[in-house]
mmCIF file of C-alpha atoms in Angstrom:
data_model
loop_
_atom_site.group_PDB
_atom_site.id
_atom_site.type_symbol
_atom_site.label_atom_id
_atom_site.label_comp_id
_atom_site.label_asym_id
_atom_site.label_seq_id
_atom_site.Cartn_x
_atom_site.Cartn_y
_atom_site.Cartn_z
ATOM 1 C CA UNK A 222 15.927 1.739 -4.978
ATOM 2 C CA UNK A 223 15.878 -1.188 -7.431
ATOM 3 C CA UNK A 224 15.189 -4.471 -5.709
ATOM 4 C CA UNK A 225 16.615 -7.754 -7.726
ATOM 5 C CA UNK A 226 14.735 -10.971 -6.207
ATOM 6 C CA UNK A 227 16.821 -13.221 -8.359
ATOM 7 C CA UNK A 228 20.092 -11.987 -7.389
ATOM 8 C CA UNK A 229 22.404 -13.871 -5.544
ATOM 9 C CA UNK A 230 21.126 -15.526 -2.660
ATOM 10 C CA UNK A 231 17.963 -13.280 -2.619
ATOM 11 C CA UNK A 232 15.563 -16.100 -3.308
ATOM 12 C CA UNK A 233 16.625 -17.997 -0.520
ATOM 13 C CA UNK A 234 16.745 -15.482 2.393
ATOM 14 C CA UNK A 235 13.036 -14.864 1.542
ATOM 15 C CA UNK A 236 11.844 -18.191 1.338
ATOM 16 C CA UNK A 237 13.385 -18.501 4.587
ATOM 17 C CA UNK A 238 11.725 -15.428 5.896
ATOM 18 C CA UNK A 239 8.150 -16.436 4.266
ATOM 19 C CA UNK A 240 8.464 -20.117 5.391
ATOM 20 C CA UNK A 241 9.474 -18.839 8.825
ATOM 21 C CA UNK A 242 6.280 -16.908 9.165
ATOM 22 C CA UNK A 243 4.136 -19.973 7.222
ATOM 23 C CA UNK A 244 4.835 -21.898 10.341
ATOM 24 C CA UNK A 245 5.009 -19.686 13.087
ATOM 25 C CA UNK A 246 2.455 -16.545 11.908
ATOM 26 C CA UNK A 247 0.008 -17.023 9.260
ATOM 27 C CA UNK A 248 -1.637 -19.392 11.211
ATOM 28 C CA UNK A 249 -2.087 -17.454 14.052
ATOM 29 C CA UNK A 250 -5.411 -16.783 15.215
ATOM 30 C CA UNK A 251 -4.800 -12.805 15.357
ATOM 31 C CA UNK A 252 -2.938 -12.996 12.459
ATOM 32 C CA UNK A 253 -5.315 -10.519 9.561
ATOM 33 C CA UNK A 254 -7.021 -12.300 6.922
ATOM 34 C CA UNK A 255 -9.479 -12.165 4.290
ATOM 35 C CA UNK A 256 -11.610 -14.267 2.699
ATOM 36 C CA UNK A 257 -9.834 -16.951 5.039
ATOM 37 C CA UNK A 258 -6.092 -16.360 3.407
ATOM 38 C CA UNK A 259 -3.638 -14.644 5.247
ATOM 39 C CA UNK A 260 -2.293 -11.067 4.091
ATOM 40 C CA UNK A 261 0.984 -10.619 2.743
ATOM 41 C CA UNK A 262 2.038 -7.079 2.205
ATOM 42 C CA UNK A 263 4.881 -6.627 -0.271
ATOM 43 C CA UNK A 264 6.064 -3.344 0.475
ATOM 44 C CA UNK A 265 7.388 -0.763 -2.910
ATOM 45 C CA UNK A 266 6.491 -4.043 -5.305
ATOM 46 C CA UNK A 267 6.994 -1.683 -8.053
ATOM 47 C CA UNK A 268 10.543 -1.426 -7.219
ATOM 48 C CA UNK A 269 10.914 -5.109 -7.677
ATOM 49 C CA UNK A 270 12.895 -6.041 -10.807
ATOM 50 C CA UNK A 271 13.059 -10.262 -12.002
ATOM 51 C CA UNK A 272 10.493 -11.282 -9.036
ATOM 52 C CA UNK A 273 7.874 -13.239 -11.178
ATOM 53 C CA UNK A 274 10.048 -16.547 -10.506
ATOM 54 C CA UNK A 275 11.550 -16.807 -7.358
ATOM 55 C CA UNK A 276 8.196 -15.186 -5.794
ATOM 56 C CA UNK A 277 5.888 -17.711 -7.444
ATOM 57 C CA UNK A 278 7.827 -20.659 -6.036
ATOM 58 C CA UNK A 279 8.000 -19.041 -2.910
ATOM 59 C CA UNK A 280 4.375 -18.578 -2.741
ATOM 60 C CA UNK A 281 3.961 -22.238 -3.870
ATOM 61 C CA UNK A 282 5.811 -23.197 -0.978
ATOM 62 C CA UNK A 283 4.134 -21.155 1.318
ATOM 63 C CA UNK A 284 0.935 -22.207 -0.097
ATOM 64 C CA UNK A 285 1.790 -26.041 -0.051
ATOM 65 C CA UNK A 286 2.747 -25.512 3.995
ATOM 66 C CA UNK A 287 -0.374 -23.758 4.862
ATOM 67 C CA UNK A 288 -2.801 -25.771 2.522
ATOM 68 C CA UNK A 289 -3.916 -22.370 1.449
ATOM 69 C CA UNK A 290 -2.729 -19.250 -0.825
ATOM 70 C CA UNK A 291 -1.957 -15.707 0.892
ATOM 71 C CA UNK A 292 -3.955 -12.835 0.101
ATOM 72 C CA UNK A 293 -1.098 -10.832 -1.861
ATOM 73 C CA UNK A 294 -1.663 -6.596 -1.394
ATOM 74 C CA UNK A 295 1.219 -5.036 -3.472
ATOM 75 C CA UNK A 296 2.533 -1.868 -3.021
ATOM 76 C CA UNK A 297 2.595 -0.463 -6.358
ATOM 77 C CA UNK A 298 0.602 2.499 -7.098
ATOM 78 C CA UNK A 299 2.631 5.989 -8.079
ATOM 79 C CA UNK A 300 2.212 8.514 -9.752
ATOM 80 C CA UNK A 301 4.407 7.468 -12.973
ATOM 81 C CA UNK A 302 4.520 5.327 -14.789
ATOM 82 C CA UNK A 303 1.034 5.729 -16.301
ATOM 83 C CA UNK A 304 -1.609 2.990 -14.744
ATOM 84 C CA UNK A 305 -1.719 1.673 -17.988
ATOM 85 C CA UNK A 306 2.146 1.178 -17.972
ATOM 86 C CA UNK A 307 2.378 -1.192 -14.938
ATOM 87 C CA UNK A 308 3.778 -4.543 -15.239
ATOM 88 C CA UNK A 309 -0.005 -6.247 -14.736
ATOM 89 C CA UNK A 310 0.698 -9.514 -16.045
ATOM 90 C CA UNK A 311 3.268 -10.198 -14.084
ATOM 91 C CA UNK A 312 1.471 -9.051 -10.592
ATOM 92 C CA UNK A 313 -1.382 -11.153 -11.612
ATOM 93 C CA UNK A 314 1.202 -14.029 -12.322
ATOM 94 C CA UNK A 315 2.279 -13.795 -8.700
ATOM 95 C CA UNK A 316 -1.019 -13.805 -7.538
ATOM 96 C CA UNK A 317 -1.682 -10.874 -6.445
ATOM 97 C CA UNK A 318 -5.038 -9.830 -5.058
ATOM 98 C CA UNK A 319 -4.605 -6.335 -4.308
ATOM 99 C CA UNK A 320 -2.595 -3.347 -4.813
ATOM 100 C CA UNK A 321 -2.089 -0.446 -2.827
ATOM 101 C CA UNK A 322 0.012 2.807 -2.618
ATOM 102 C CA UNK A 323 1.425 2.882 1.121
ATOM 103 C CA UNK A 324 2.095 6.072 0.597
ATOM 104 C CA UNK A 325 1.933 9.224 -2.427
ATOM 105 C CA UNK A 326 4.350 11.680 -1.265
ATOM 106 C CA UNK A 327 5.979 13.402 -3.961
ATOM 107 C CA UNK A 328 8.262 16.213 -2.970
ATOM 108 C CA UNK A 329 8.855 17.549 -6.451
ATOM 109 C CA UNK A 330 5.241 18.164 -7.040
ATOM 110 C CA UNK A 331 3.951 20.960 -4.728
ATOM 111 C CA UNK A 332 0.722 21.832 -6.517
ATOM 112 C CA UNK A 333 -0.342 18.238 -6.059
ATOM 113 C CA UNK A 334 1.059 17.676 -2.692
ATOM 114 C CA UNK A 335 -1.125 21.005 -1.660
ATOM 115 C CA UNK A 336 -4.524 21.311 -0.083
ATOM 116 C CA UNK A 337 -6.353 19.187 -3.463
ATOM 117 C CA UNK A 338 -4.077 16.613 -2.741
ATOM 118 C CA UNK A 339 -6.968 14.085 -1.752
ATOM 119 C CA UNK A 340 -8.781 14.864 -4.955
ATOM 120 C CA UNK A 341 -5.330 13.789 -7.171
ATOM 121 C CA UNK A 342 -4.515 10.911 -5.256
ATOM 122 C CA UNK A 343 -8.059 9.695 -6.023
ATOM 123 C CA UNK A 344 -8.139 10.515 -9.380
ATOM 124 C CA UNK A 345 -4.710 8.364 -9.927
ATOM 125 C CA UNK A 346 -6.689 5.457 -7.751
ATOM 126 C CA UNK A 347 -9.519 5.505 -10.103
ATOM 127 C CA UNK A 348 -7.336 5.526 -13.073
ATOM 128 C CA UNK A 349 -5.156 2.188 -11.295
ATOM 129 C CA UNK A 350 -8.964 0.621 -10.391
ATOM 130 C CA UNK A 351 -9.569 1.090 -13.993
ATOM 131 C CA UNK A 352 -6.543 -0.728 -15.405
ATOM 132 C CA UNK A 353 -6.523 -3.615 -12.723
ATOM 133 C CA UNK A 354 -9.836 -4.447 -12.910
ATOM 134 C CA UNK A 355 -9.211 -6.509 -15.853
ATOM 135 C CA UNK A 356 -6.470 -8.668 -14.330
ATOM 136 C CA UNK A 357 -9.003 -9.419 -11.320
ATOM 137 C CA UNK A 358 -7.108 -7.282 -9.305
ATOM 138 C CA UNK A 359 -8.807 -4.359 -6.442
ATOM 139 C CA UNK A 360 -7.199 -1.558 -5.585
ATOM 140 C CA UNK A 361 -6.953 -0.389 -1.770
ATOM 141 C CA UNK A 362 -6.641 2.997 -1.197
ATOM 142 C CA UNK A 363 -5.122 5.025 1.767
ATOM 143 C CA UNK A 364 -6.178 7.590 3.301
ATOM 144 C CA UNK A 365 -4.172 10.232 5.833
ATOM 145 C CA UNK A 366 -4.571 13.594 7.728
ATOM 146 C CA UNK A 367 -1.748 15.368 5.785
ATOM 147 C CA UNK A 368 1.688 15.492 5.280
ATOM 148 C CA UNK A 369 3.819 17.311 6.737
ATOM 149 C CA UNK A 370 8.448 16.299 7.310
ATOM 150 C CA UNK A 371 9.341 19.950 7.054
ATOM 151 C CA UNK A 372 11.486 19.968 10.495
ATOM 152 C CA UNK A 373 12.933 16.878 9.641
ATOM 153 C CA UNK A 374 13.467 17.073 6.091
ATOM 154 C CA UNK A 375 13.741 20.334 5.522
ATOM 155 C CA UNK A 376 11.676 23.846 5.478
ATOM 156 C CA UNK A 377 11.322 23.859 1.273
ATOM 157 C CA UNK A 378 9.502 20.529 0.836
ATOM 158 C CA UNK A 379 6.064 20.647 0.262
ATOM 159 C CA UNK A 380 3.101 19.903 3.102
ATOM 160 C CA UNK A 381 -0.083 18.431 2.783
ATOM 161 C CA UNK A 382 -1.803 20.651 5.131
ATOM 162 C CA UNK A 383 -4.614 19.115 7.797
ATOM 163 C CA UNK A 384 -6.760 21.876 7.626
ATOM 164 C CA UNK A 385 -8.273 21.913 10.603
ATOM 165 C CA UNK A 386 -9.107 18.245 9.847
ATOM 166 C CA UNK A 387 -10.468 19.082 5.789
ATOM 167 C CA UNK A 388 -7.986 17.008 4.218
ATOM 168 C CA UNK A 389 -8.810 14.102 6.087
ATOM 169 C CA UNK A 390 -12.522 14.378 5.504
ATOM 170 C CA UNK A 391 -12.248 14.643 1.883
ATOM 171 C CA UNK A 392 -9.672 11.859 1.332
ATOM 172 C CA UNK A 393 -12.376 9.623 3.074
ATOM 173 C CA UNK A 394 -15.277 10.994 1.251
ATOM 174 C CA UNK A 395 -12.904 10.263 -2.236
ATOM 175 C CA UNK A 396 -12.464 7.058 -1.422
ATOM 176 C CA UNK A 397 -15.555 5.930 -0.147
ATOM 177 C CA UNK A 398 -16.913 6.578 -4.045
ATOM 178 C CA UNK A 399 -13.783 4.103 -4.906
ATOM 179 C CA UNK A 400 -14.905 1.479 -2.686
ATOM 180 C CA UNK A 401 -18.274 1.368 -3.327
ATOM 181 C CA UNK A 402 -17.635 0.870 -7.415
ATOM 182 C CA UNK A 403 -15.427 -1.834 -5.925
ATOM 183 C CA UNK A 404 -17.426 -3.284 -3.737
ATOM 184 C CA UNK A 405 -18.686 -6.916 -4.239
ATOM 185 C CA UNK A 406 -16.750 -7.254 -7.555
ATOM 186 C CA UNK A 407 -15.000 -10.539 -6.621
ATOM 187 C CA UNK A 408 -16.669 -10.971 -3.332
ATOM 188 C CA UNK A 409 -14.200 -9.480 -1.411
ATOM 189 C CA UNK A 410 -14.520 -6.655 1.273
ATOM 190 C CA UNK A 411 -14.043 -3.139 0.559
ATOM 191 C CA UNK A 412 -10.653 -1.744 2.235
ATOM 192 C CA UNK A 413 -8.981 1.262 3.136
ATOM 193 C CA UNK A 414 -5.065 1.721 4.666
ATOM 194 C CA UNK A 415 -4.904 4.118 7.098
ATOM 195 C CA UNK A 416 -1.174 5.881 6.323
ATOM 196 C CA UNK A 417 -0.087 6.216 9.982
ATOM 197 C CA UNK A 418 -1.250 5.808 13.556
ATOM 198 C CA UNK A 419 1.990 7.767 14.876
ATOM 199 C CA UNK A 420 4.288 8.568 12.537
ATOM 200 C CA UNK A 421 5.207 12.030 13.407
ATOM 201 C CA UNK A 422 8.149 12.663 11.843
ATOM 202 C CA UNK A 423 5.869 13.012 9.036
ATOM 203 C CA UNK A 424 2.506 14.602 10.118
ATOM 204 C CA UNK A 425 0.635 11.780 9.086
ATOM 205 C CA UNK A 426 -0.230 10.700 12.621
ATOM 206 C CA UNK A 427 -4.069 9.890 13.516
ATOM 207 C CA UNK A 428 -3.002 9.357 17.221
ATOM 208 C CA UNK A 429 -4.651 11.648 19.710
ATOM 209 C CA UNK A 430 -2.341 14.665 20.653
ATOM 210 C CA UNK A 431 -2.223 18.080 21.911
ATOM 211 C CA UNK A 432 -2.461 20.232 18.679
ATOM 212 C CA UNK A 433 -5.409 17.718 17.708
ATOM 213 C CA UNK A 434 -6.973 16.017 20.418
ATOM 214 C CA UNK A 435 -8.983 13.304 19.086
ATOM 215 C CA UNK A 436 -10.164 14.999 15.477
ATOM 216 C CA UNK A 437 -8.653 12.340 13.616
ATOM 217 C CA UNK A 438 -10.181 8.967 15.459
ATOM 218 C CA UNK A 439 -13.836 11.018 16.313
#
């Protein structure tokens, strides 16, 4: 759903949150970073509503305590609107560095969610790279071994099927072309999200097993 970061007391319970981790976490020495800057990961960005604001004082906050800014990956990218629709001003006005898509699940599309799904999902990434290239923005893509929540969820949904470990191989060969068009274009490294270690309520676990062995970390 909707997320309003200027309601109520919204901008103050994550300030507290952020500052909270500013003193405790980001400067961590296992803590992830790039480029020197810490990551922050704002998870479904694009269902953020009145967020420019409060988020860039936050950030200025943040960035004050540490004596640094956060590397900002937003998780934005869907399927609609279209890439040229998204709100890019306003990401780039909070400083963000990257986007990502943490995950493209779509249970109302089965002939995209099928066995080409790794060929749509990078077609939609190269579309996004395209728009947020101009804001200064990269665009990290995921990739995962399938989908698959039909015990949990329900037998009609759509899966993503592994393929005897296809799928995977083609979502990284997809994305490999992505990074290397990305690669070097504001001297930062070229990244990829894996979608799950274990998440098996959803079949996109890479974690050795018994159906799988080891196919998806070999």
């Amino acid at each position: 759903g909707q997320v309003n970061l200027s309601f109520a007391d919204n901008p103050k319970i994550l300030e507290h949150h952020l500052m909270y981790a500013a003193e405790h976490l980001f400067n961590h020495p296992n803590y992830y970073r790039i480029n020197g800057a810490p990551v922050l990961f704002l998870y479904t960005l694009r269902d953020y509503q009145n967020f420019v604001e409060p988020l860039s004082n936050i950030f200025a906050k943040v960035q004050k305590r540490l004596g640094k800014p956060l590397y900002i990956i937003g998780d934005m990218i869907w399927w609609e609107p279209a890439a040229q629709f998204f709100p890019w001003g306003e990401y780039r006005a909070i400083n963000v560095s990257s986007v990502t898509a943490y995950n493209l699940y779509k249970d109302d599309d089965p002939e995209t969610m099928g066995a080409s799904f790794a060929y749509h999902a990078a077609a939609l990434y190269s579309k996004v790279a395209h728009e947020a290239s101009a804001y200064g923005i990269q665009v990290i893509p995921y990739v995962s071994p399938g989908y698959d929540d039909r015990k949990m969820r329900g037998a009609a949904r759509p899966e993503i099927p592994r393929a005897d470990g296809a799928q995977y191989l083609k979502a990284w060969q997809q994305m490999q072309r992505l990074l290397r068009c990305q690669h070097g274009a504001g001297g930062e490294p070229a990244i990829a999200m894996l979608n799950s270690f274990n998440e098996w309520h959803e079949g996109t676990q890479a974690e050795p097993s018994v159906e799988f062995g080891d196919t998806f970390l070999d």
